[in-house]
Amino acid sequence: MSRVVIVGAGIGGCIAALAAKDADPSADVHVLAVSPERYRHEPGTIDVLGYVPDQQGPVARPAARIDSLPADHPYNLVGEDDLTRALAYLDDVFADSDRSTYRGTDRNALAPTVTGGVRPTYRYPVTVAAGLVSSQRPMHLVGLDCLTHIDADLVADRLDSVAPFDVTASTVEFPIDATETPPFEAFARALDENNETSDGRPVREALARAVRPALDIESRVGFPPVLGVTQHDEIRRELESQLQAAVFELPVGEPNLPGIRLRERLFDRLDEAGIELTRATVTEVSSTGGSIQSVNVATETEQRSIEGDNFVLATGGVASGGLVGTETEVVEPAFDCPVESPEKHSEWSISAPLGDHWFARAGVDVTSELKPTSRNGPVFENLVAVGGVIGGHNFVEERSRSGVAVVTGYEAGRSAVDW
C-alpha cells in the first residue's frame, strides 16, 4: 500500500489527493491543511488561461493556446493531452454536487467583475452563471449600503459602457443588522437560516421586497456574494421566484463566500474518498539517501511525525506562505527547495507597473515530472510540487492560478502512487 503525504490543502493539494486515491483506491493518502483560510482569497471560479503574450484579447480555448506559453511553464511541462485529462477530471470532482455545481465548456466564459470589467474564466459555479456577459439580457446590480466593497452604481456604469446590454443599479439596506465587519458571512448565515426581521418577515422575502421597486425590465439581478453558505441554491431560487428574474452573484475580495463554498466542496470530497485531513504545519523534514522518510508536524494540540512513501508540496505561492521573501532571496520553507533569484534585489522588478517582473514568475524549478530540482538534480526523489509554489508562470497576467493548481495537482497525485 502506497503512503502519500500532501502538504497543503488548496485546490492543487485537494486535486492531488483525490487523483491519487482515484488511481489507487488502496493508497493511504494524508492531506495536511497548512492554510485552509486561503480559500477566502479564491473567487470560486476556476481560471485556466485567460491571456497569452501574443494576443490582445482573452483566450477562447485555453487548451489550444498553451503553445504560446514559455517552455518551462507548468502547462507545457505537463503537456496538452494531460492538461485536457486533468480538466475533465475536475468536472468529475464537481459532478452530482447539490452545493457547488460548476458549469462551462471547452471555451472560456466572460464574467463581470466587481470593478465593472469582464474577465475570462473556464469553470464557474451556478451562482455566477446568470451574470455571464455572453448573454444579451438587461442586468440590474444590487448594492448593500453597509458593504463598501461594491459600489453598484459605479460597477453598472462601467459595465454598461462595454457590455452589449443595459446595466442598471440600486443600493438597499440589508434587512438585518450585523456586528461583523465586513458582514458578508453574517448576512449569508441569516439567509441560510431565513431569520425573521424586526417586522416579522423572513429575511429572504424582506430582501426581495427591498430590491423589487428598483426593477424595470431587467431579466437578471446580481447581488454581492452573500446568498448563503450552505443553502445558496435554495436562496437563489427563492429570490428568483419573488423577483421574477434570474439571480446571480458578483465575486469580491476577502472574505469571499464562493471561495469558502469551494473549500467545503473539496473537503467533503476528501472525506467521501476516505482521505485523512489534518490541520497542521510542517516543522521538520527527515530524509535519507535523497528521499524523504517523514515530516514532523504541529497541530493545535500536539506534535507528531507522519511517514510516507511519496510527498507532494502544495503550499502555494507568496500569498499563502508557500514562498517567503527575505531581504536577499525567496525561500520555500517546508522542504527547503531552492528558488533561483537574481543576485541584485533591484532586479526582482522592472519599471513598468504591469511588466514582466521576476517576482511574478518566482517559484521552485521543477522537472518534467514536477520534481523540485536544483542545479544538481531533484531535491528529493520522492517529492513533487503543484500549483503556485512552482515557478515559470505569471498567474496574475495569465489568469491561470487555479488551472495550474488543478492540472499539476492531477498529474502529481497520479504519479505519487505510481513510483
PDB file of N, CA and C in Angstrom, residues 18-82:
ATOM      1  N   LEU A  18      -7.250  13.584  -4.326  1.00  0.00           N
ATOM      2  CA  LEU A  18      -8.348  12.854  -4.953  1.00  0.00           C
ATOM      3  C   LEU A  18      -7.853  12.029  -6.146  1.00  0.00           C
ATOM      4  N   ALA A  19      -6.919  12.606  -6.921  1.00  0.00           N
ATOM      5  CA  ALA A  19      -6.388  11.879  -8.078  1.00  0.00           C
ATOM      6  C   ALA A  19      -5.573  10.673  -7.629  1.00  0.00           C
ATOM      7  N   ALA A  20      -4.825  10.809  -6.540  1.00  0.00           N
ATOM      8  CA  ALA A  20      -4.048   9.685  -6.026  1.00  0.00           C
ATOM      9  C   ALA A  20      -4.969   8.564  -5.564  1.00  0.00           C
ATOM     10  N   LYS A  21      -6.007   8.923  -4.842  1.00  0.00           N
ATOM     11  CA  LYS A  21      -6.946   7.914  -4.343  1.00  0.00           C
ATOM     12  C   LYS A  21      -7.714   7.273  -5.485  1.00  0.00           C
ATOM     13  N   ASP A  22      -8.010   8.056  -6.510  1.00  0.00           N
ATOM     14  CA  ASP A  22      -8.717   7.522  -7.667  1.00  0.00           C
ATOM     15  C   ASP A  22      -7.831   6.539  -8.437  1.00  0.00           C
ATOM     16  N   ALA A  23      -6.534   6.858  -8.541  1.00  0.00           N
ATOM     17  CA  ALA A  23      -5.614   5.986  -9.267  1.00  0.00           C
ATOM     18  C   ALA A  23      -5.322   4.706  -8.497  1.00  0.00           C
ATOM     19  N   ASP A  24      -5.309   4.805  -7.163  1.00  0.00           N
ATOM     20  CA  ASP A  24      -5.036   3.630  -6.336  1.00  0.00           C
ATOM     21  C   ASP A  24      -5.915   3.695  -5.090  1.00  0.00           C
ATOM     22  N   PRO A  25      -7.116   3.117  -5.149  1.00  0.00           N
ATOM     23  CA  PRO A  25      -8.043   3.178  -4.014  1.00  0.00           C
ATOM     24  C   PRO A  25      -7.469   2.611  -2.722  1.00  0.00           C
ATOM     25  N   SER A  26      -6.443   1.761  -2.811  1.00  0.00           N
ATOM     26  CA  SER A  26      -5.847   1.199  -1.599  1.00  0.00           C
ATOM     27  C   SER A  26      -4.807   2.114  -0.972  1.00  0.00           C
ATOM     28  N   ALA A  27      -4.451   3.202  -1.653  1.00  0.00           N
ATOM     29  CA  ALA A  27      -3.415   4.104  -1.146  1.00  0.00           C
ATOM     30  C   ALA A  27      -3.866   4.789   0.138  1.00  0.00           C
ATOM     31  N   ASP A  28      -2.921   5.016   1.034  1.00  0.00           N
ATOM     32  CA  ASP A  28      -3.152   5.775   2.261  1.00  0.00           C
ATOM     33  C   ASP A  28      -2.751   7.217   1.977  1.00  0.00           C
ATOM     34  N   VAL A  29      -3.743   8.079   1.788  1.00  0.00           N
ATOM     35  CA  VAL A  29      -3.491   9.472   1.402  1.00  0.00           C
ATOM     36  C   VAL A  29      -3.802  10.373   2.586  1.00  0.00           C
ATOM     37  N   HIS A  30      -2.849  11.211   2.943  1.00  0.00           N
ATOM     38  CA  HIS A  30      -2.987  12.101   4.095  1.00  0.00           C
ATOM     39  C   HIS A  30      -2.711  13.528   3.636  1.00  0.00           C
ATOM     40  N   VAL A  31      -3.654  14.442   3.875  1.00  0.00           N
ATOM     41  CA  VAL A  31      -3.519  15.835   3.481  1.00  0.00           C
ATOM     42  C   VAL A  31      -3.299  16.685   4.725  1.00  0.00           C
ATOM     43  N   LEU A  32      -2.276  17.525   4.680  1.00  0.00           N
ATOM     44  CA  LEU A  32      -2.005  18.465   5.763  1.00  0.00           C
ATOM     45  C   LEU A  32      -2.486  19.844   5.325  1.00  0.00           C
ATOM     46  N   ALA A  33      -3.520  20.336   5.990  1.00  0.00           N
ATOM     47  CA  ALA A  33      -4.076  21.644   5.659  1.00  0.00           C
ATOM     48  C   ALA A  33      -3.255  22.709   6.374  1.00  0.00           C
ATOM     49  N   VAL A  34      -2.272  23.233   5.661  1.00  0.00           N
ATOM     50  CA  VAL A  34      -1.368  24.218   6.251  1.00  0.00           C
ATOM     51  C   VAL A  34      -2.069  25.560   6.425  1.00  0.00           C
ATOM     52  N   SER A  35      -2.884  25.951   5.453  1.00  0.00           N
ATOM     53  CA  SER A  35      -3.532  27.265   5.498  1.00  0.00           C
ATOM     54  C   SER A  35      -4.908  27.199   4.832  1.00  0.00           C
ATOM     55  N   PRO A  36      -5.895  26.547   5.486  1.00  0.00           N
ATOM     56  CA  PRO A  36      -7.218  26.420   4.866  1.00  0.00           C
ATOM     57  C   PRO A  36      -7.929  27.751   4.683  1.00  0.00           C
ATOM     58  N   GLU A  37      -7.481  28.799   5.392  1.00  0.00           N
ATOM     59  CA  GLU A  37      -8.105  30.117   5.249  1.00  0.00           C
ATOM     60  C   GLU A  37      -7.845  30.727   3.882  1.00  0.00           C
ATOM     61  N   ARG A  38      -6.899  30.156   3.134  1.00  0.00           N
ATOM     62  CA  ARG A  38      -6.541  30.709   1.826  1.00  0.00           C
ATOM     63  C   ARG A  38      -7.740  30.763   0.893  1.00  0.00           C
ATOM     64  N   TYR A  39      -8.739  29.908   1.106  1.00  0.00           N
ATOM     65  CA  TYR A  39      -9.904  29.892   0.219  1.00  0.00           C
ATOM     66  C   TYR A  39     -10.702  31.189   0.294  1.00  0.00           C
ATOM     67  N   ARG A  40     -10.503  31.972   1.336  1.00  0.00           N
ATOM     68  CA  ARG A  40     -11.155  33.282   1.395  1.00  0.00           C
ATOM     69  C   ARG A  40     -10.676  34.193   0.269  1.00  0.00           C
ATOM     70  N   HIS A  41      -9.507  33.883  -0.280  1.00  0.00           N
ATOM     71  CA  HIS A  41      -8.960  34.688  -1.375  1.00  0.00           C
ATOM     72  C   HIS A  41      -9.345  34.137  -2.744  1.00  0.00           C
ATOM     73  N   GLU A  42     -10.007  32.986  -2.776  1.00  0.00           N
ATOM     74  CA  GLU A  42     -10.382  32.372  -4.046  1.00  0.00           C
ATOM     75  C   GLU A  42     -11.685  32.968  -4.566  1.00  0.00           C
ATOM     76  N   PRO A  43     -11.762  33.270  -5.866  1.00  0.00           N
ATOM     77  CA  PRO A  43     -13.002  33.824  -6.414  1.00  0.00           C
ATOM     78  C   PRO A  43     -14.115  32.793  -6.544  1.00  0.00           C
ATOM     79  N   GLY A  44     -13.758  31.501  -6.371  1.00  0.00           N
ATOM     80  CA  GLY A  44     -14.765  30.454  -6.540  1.00  0.00           C
ATOM     81  C   GLY A  44     -14.872  29.948  -7.957  1.00  0.00           C
ATOM     82  N   THR A  45     -14.270  30.653  -8.902  1.00  0.00           N
ATOM     83  CA  THR A  45     -14.216  30.203 -10.291  1.00  0.00           C
ATOM     84  C   THR A  45     -12.899  29.460 -10.520  1.00  0.00           C
ATOM     85  N   ILE A  46     -12.813  28.722 -11.619  1.00  0.00           N
ATOM     86  CA  ILE A  46     -11.582  28.038 -11.997  1.00  0.00           C
ATOM     87  C   ILE A  46     -11.054  28.704 -13.263  1.00  0.00           C
ATOM     88  N   ASP A  47      -9.980  29.467 -13.121  1.00  0.00           N
ATOM     89  CA  ASP A  47      -9.386  30.193 -14.241  1.00  0.00           C
ATOM     90  C   ASP A  47      -8.196  29.405 -14.766  1.00  0.00           C
ATOM     91  N   VAL A  48      -8.282  28.910 -15.990  1.00  0.00           N
ATOM     92  CA  VAL A  48      -7.244  28.051 -16.560  1.00  0.00           C
ATOM     93  C   VAL A  48      -6.220  28.859 -17.352  1.00  0.00           C
ATOM     94  N   LEU A  49      -6.669  29.648 -18.289  1.00  0.00           N
ATOM     95  CA  LEU A  49      -5.780  30.501 -19.080  1.00  0.00           C
ATOM     96  C   LEU A  49      -6.624  31.578 -19.737  1.00  0.00           C
ATOM     97  N   GLY A  50      -6.467  32.807 -19.274  1.00  0.00           N
ATOM     98  CA  GLY A  50      -7.268  33.903 -19.800  1.00  0.00           C
ATOM     99  C   GLY A  50      -6.564  34.729 -20.847  1.00  0.00           C
ATOM    100  N   TYR A  51      -5.234  34.844 -20.729  1.00  0.00           N
ATOM    101  CA  TYR A  51      -4.474  35.698 -21.637  1.00  0.00           C
ATOM    102  C   TYR A  51      -3.121  35.061 -21.940  1.00  0.00           C
ATOM    103  N   VAL A  52      -2.620  35.297 -23.166  1.00  0.00           N
ATOM    104  CA  VAL A  52      -1.283  34.849 -23.562  1.00  0.00           C
ATOM    105  C   VAL A  52      -0.543  36.047 -24.149  1.00  0.00           C
ATOM    106  N   PRO A  53       0.796  36.012 -24.166  1.00  0.00           N
ATOM    107  CA  PRO A  53       1.578  37.194 -24.537  1.00  0.00           C
ATOM    108  C   PRO A  53       1.312  37.743 -25.922  1.00  0.00           C
ATOM    109  N   ASP A  54       1.023  36.895 -26.901  1.00  0.00           N
ATOM    110  CA  ASP A  54       0.922  37.370 -28.287  1.00  0.00           C
ATOM    111  C   ASP A  54      -0.501  37.687 -28.714  1.00  0.00           C
ATOM    112  N   GLN A  55      -1.395  37.857 -27.789  1.00  0.00           N
ATOM    113  CA  GLN A  55      -2.801  38.086 -28.132  1.00  0.00           C
ATOM    114  C   GLN A  55      -3.359  39.230 -27.302  1.00  0.00           C
ATOM    115  N   GLN A  56      -4.054  40.152 -27.951  1.00  0.00           N
ATOM    116  CA  GLN A  56      -4.584  41.322 -27.266  1.00  0.00           C
ATOM    117  C   GLN A  56      -5.765  40.973 -26.370  1.00  0.00           C
ATOM    118  N   GLY A  57      -6.714  40.224 -26.900  1.00  0.00           N
ATOM    119  CA  GLY A  57      -7.928  39.913 -26.149  1.00  0.00           C
ATOM    120  C   GLY A  57      -7.796  38.615 -25.376  1.00  0.00           C
ATOM    121  N   PRO A  58      -8.884  38.229 -24.724  1.00  0.00           N
ATOM    122  CA  PRO A  58      -8.859  36.999 -23.933  1.00  0.00           C
ATOM    123  C   PRO A  58      -8.787  35.753 -24.803  1.00  0.00           C
ATOM    124  N   VAL A  59      -8.272  34.687 -24.218  1.00  0.00           N
ATOM    125  CA  VAL A  59      -8.167  33.384 -24.877  1.00  0.00           C
ATOM    126  C   VAL A  59      -9.549  32.752 -24.962  1.00  0.00           C
ATOM    127  N   ALA A  60      -9.864  32.159 -26.106  1.00  0.00           N
ATOM    128  CA  ALA A  60     -11.154  31.483 -26.269  1.00  0.00           C
ATOM    129  C   ALA A  60     -11.092  30.061 -25.722  1.00  0.00           C
ATOM    130  N   ARG A  61     -10.131  29.276 -26.212  1.00  0.00           N
ATOM    131  CA  ARG A  61      -9.984  27.870 -25.795  1.00  0.00           C
ATOM    132  C   ARG A  61      -8.613  27.689 -25.144  1.00  0.00           C
ATOM    133  N   PRO A  62      -8.552  27.593 -23.823  1.00  0.00           N
ATOM    134  CA  PRO A  62      -7.259  27.512 -23.130  1.00  0.00           C
ATOM    135  C   PRO A  62      -6.370  26.379 -23.617  1.00  0.00           C
ATOM    136  N   ALA A  63      -6.915  25.182 -23.802  1.00  0.00           N
ATOM    137  CA  ALA A  63      -6.091  24.030 -24.171  1.00  0.00           C
ATOM    138  C   ALA A  63      -5.390  24.232 -25.511  1.00  0.00           C
ATOM    139  N   ALA A  64      -5.966  25.070 -26.369  1.00  0.00           N
ATOM    140  CA  ALA A  64      -5.394  25.277 -27.697  1.00  0.00           C
ATOM    141  C   ALA A  64      -4.292  26.331 -27.720  1.00  0.00           C
ATOM    142  N   ARG A  65      -4.047  27.015 -26.570  1.00  0.00           N
ATOM    143  CA  ARG A  65      -3.085  28.116 -26.587  1.00  0.00           C
ATOM    144  C   ARG A  65      -1.872  27.899 -25.693  1.00  0.00           C
ATOM    145  N   ILE A  66      -1.693  26.728 -25.146  1.00  0.00           N
ATOM    146  CA  ILE A  66      -0.547  26.544 -24.256  1.00  0.00           C
ATOM    147  C   ILE A  66       0.768  26.583 -25.024  1.00  0.00           C
ATOM    148  N   ASP A  67       0.712  26.409 -26.349  1.00  0.00           N
ATOM    149  CA  ASP A  67       1.946  26.503 -27.133  1.00  0.00           C
ATOM    150  C   ASP A  67       2.466  27.927 -27.194  1.00  0.00           C
ATOM    151  N   SER A  68       1.659  28.906 -26.777  1.00  0.00           N
ATOM    152  CA  SER A  68       2.098  30.301 -26.746  1.00  0.00           C
ATOM    153  C   SER A  68       2.817  30.650 -25.448  1.00  0.00           C
ATOM    154  N   LEU A  69       2.881  29.708 -24.511  1.00  0.00           N
ATOM    155  CA  LEU A  69       3.489  29.942 -23.207  1.00  0.00           C
ATOM    156  C   LEU A  69       4.938  29.470 -23.205  1.00  0.00           C
ATOM    157  N   PRO A  70       5.772  29.963 -22.277  1.00  0.00           N
ATOM    158  CA  PRO A  70       7.182  29.547 -22.221  1.00  0.00           C
ATOM    159  C   PRO A  70       7.324  28.032 -22.056  1.00  0.00           C
ATOM    160  N   ALA A  71       8.452  27.506 -22.496  1.00  0.00           N
ATOM    161  CA  ALA A  71       8.676  26.060 -22.454  1.00  0.00           C
ATOM    162  C   ALA A  71       8.654  25.511 -21.038  1.00  0.00           C
ATOM    163  N   ASP A  72       9.059  26.341 -20.057  1.00  0.00           N
ATOM    164  CA  ASP A  72       9.097  25.858 -18.680  1.00  0.00           C
ATOM    165  C   ASP A  72       7.802  26.150 -17.925  1.00  0.00           C
ATOM    166  N   HIS A  73       6.792  26.603 -18.642  1.00  0.00           N
ATOM    167  CA  HIS A  73       5.501  26.835 -17.995  1.00  0.00           C
ATOM    168  C   HIS A  73       4.930  25.487 -17.537  1.00  0.00           C
ATOM    169  N   PRO A  74       4.284  25.437 -16.364  1.00  0.00           N
ATOM    170  CA  PRO A  74       3.735  24.160 -15.890  1.00  0.00           C
ATOM    171  C   PRO A  74       2.852  23.448 -16.896  1.00  0.00           C
ATOM    172  N   TYR A  75       2.071  24.185 -17.678  1.00  0.00           N
ATOM    173  CA  TYR A  75       1.214  23.541 -18.676  1.00  0.00           C
ATOM    174  C   TYR A  75       2.038  22.807 -19.731  1.00  0.00           C
ATOM    175  N   ASN A  76       3.153  23.407 -20.162  1.00  0.00           N
ATOM    176  CA  ASN A  76       3.981  22.751 -21.168  1.00  0.00           C
ATOM    177  C   ASN A  76       4.763  21.594 -20.584  1.00  0.00           C
ATOM    178  N   LEU A  77       5.095  21.651 -19.308  1.00  0.00           N
ATOM    179  CA  LEU A  77       5.748  20.510 -18.666  1.00  0.00           C
ATOM    180  C   LEU A  77       4.796  19.312 -18.614  1.00  0.00           C
ATOM    181  N   VAL A  78       3.525  19.595 -18.388  1.00  0.00           N
ATOM    182  CA  VAL A  78       2.520  18.533 -18.307  1.00  0.00           C
ATOM    183  C   VAL A  78       2.107  18.068 -19.698  1.00  0.00           C
ATOM    184  N   GLY A  79       1.904  19.006 -20.622  1.00  0.00           N
ATOM    185  CA  GLY A  79       1.504  18.665 -21.984  1.00  0.00           C
ATOM    186  C   GLY A  79       0.005  18.813 -22.202  1.00  0.00           C
ATOM    187  N   GLU A  80      -0.374  19.083 -23.451  1.00  0.00           N
ATOM    188  CA  GLU A  80      -1.772  19.364 -23.776  1.00  0.00           C
ATOM    189  C   GLU A  80      -2.690  18.188 -23.476  1.00  0.00           C
ATOM    190  N   ASP A  81      -2.271  16.970 -23.784  1.00  0.00           N
ATOM    191  CA  ASP A  81      -3.139  15.813 -23.569  1.00  0.00           C
ATOM    192  C   ASP A  81      -3.444  15.625 -22.081  1.00  0.00           C
ATOM    193  N   ASP A  82      -2.402  15.717 -21.252  1.00  0.00           N
ATOM    194  CA  ASP A  82      -2.615  15.543 -19.820  1.00  0.00           C
ATOM    195  C   ASP A  82      -3.373  16.721 -19.232  1.00  0.00           C
TER     196      ASP A  82
END
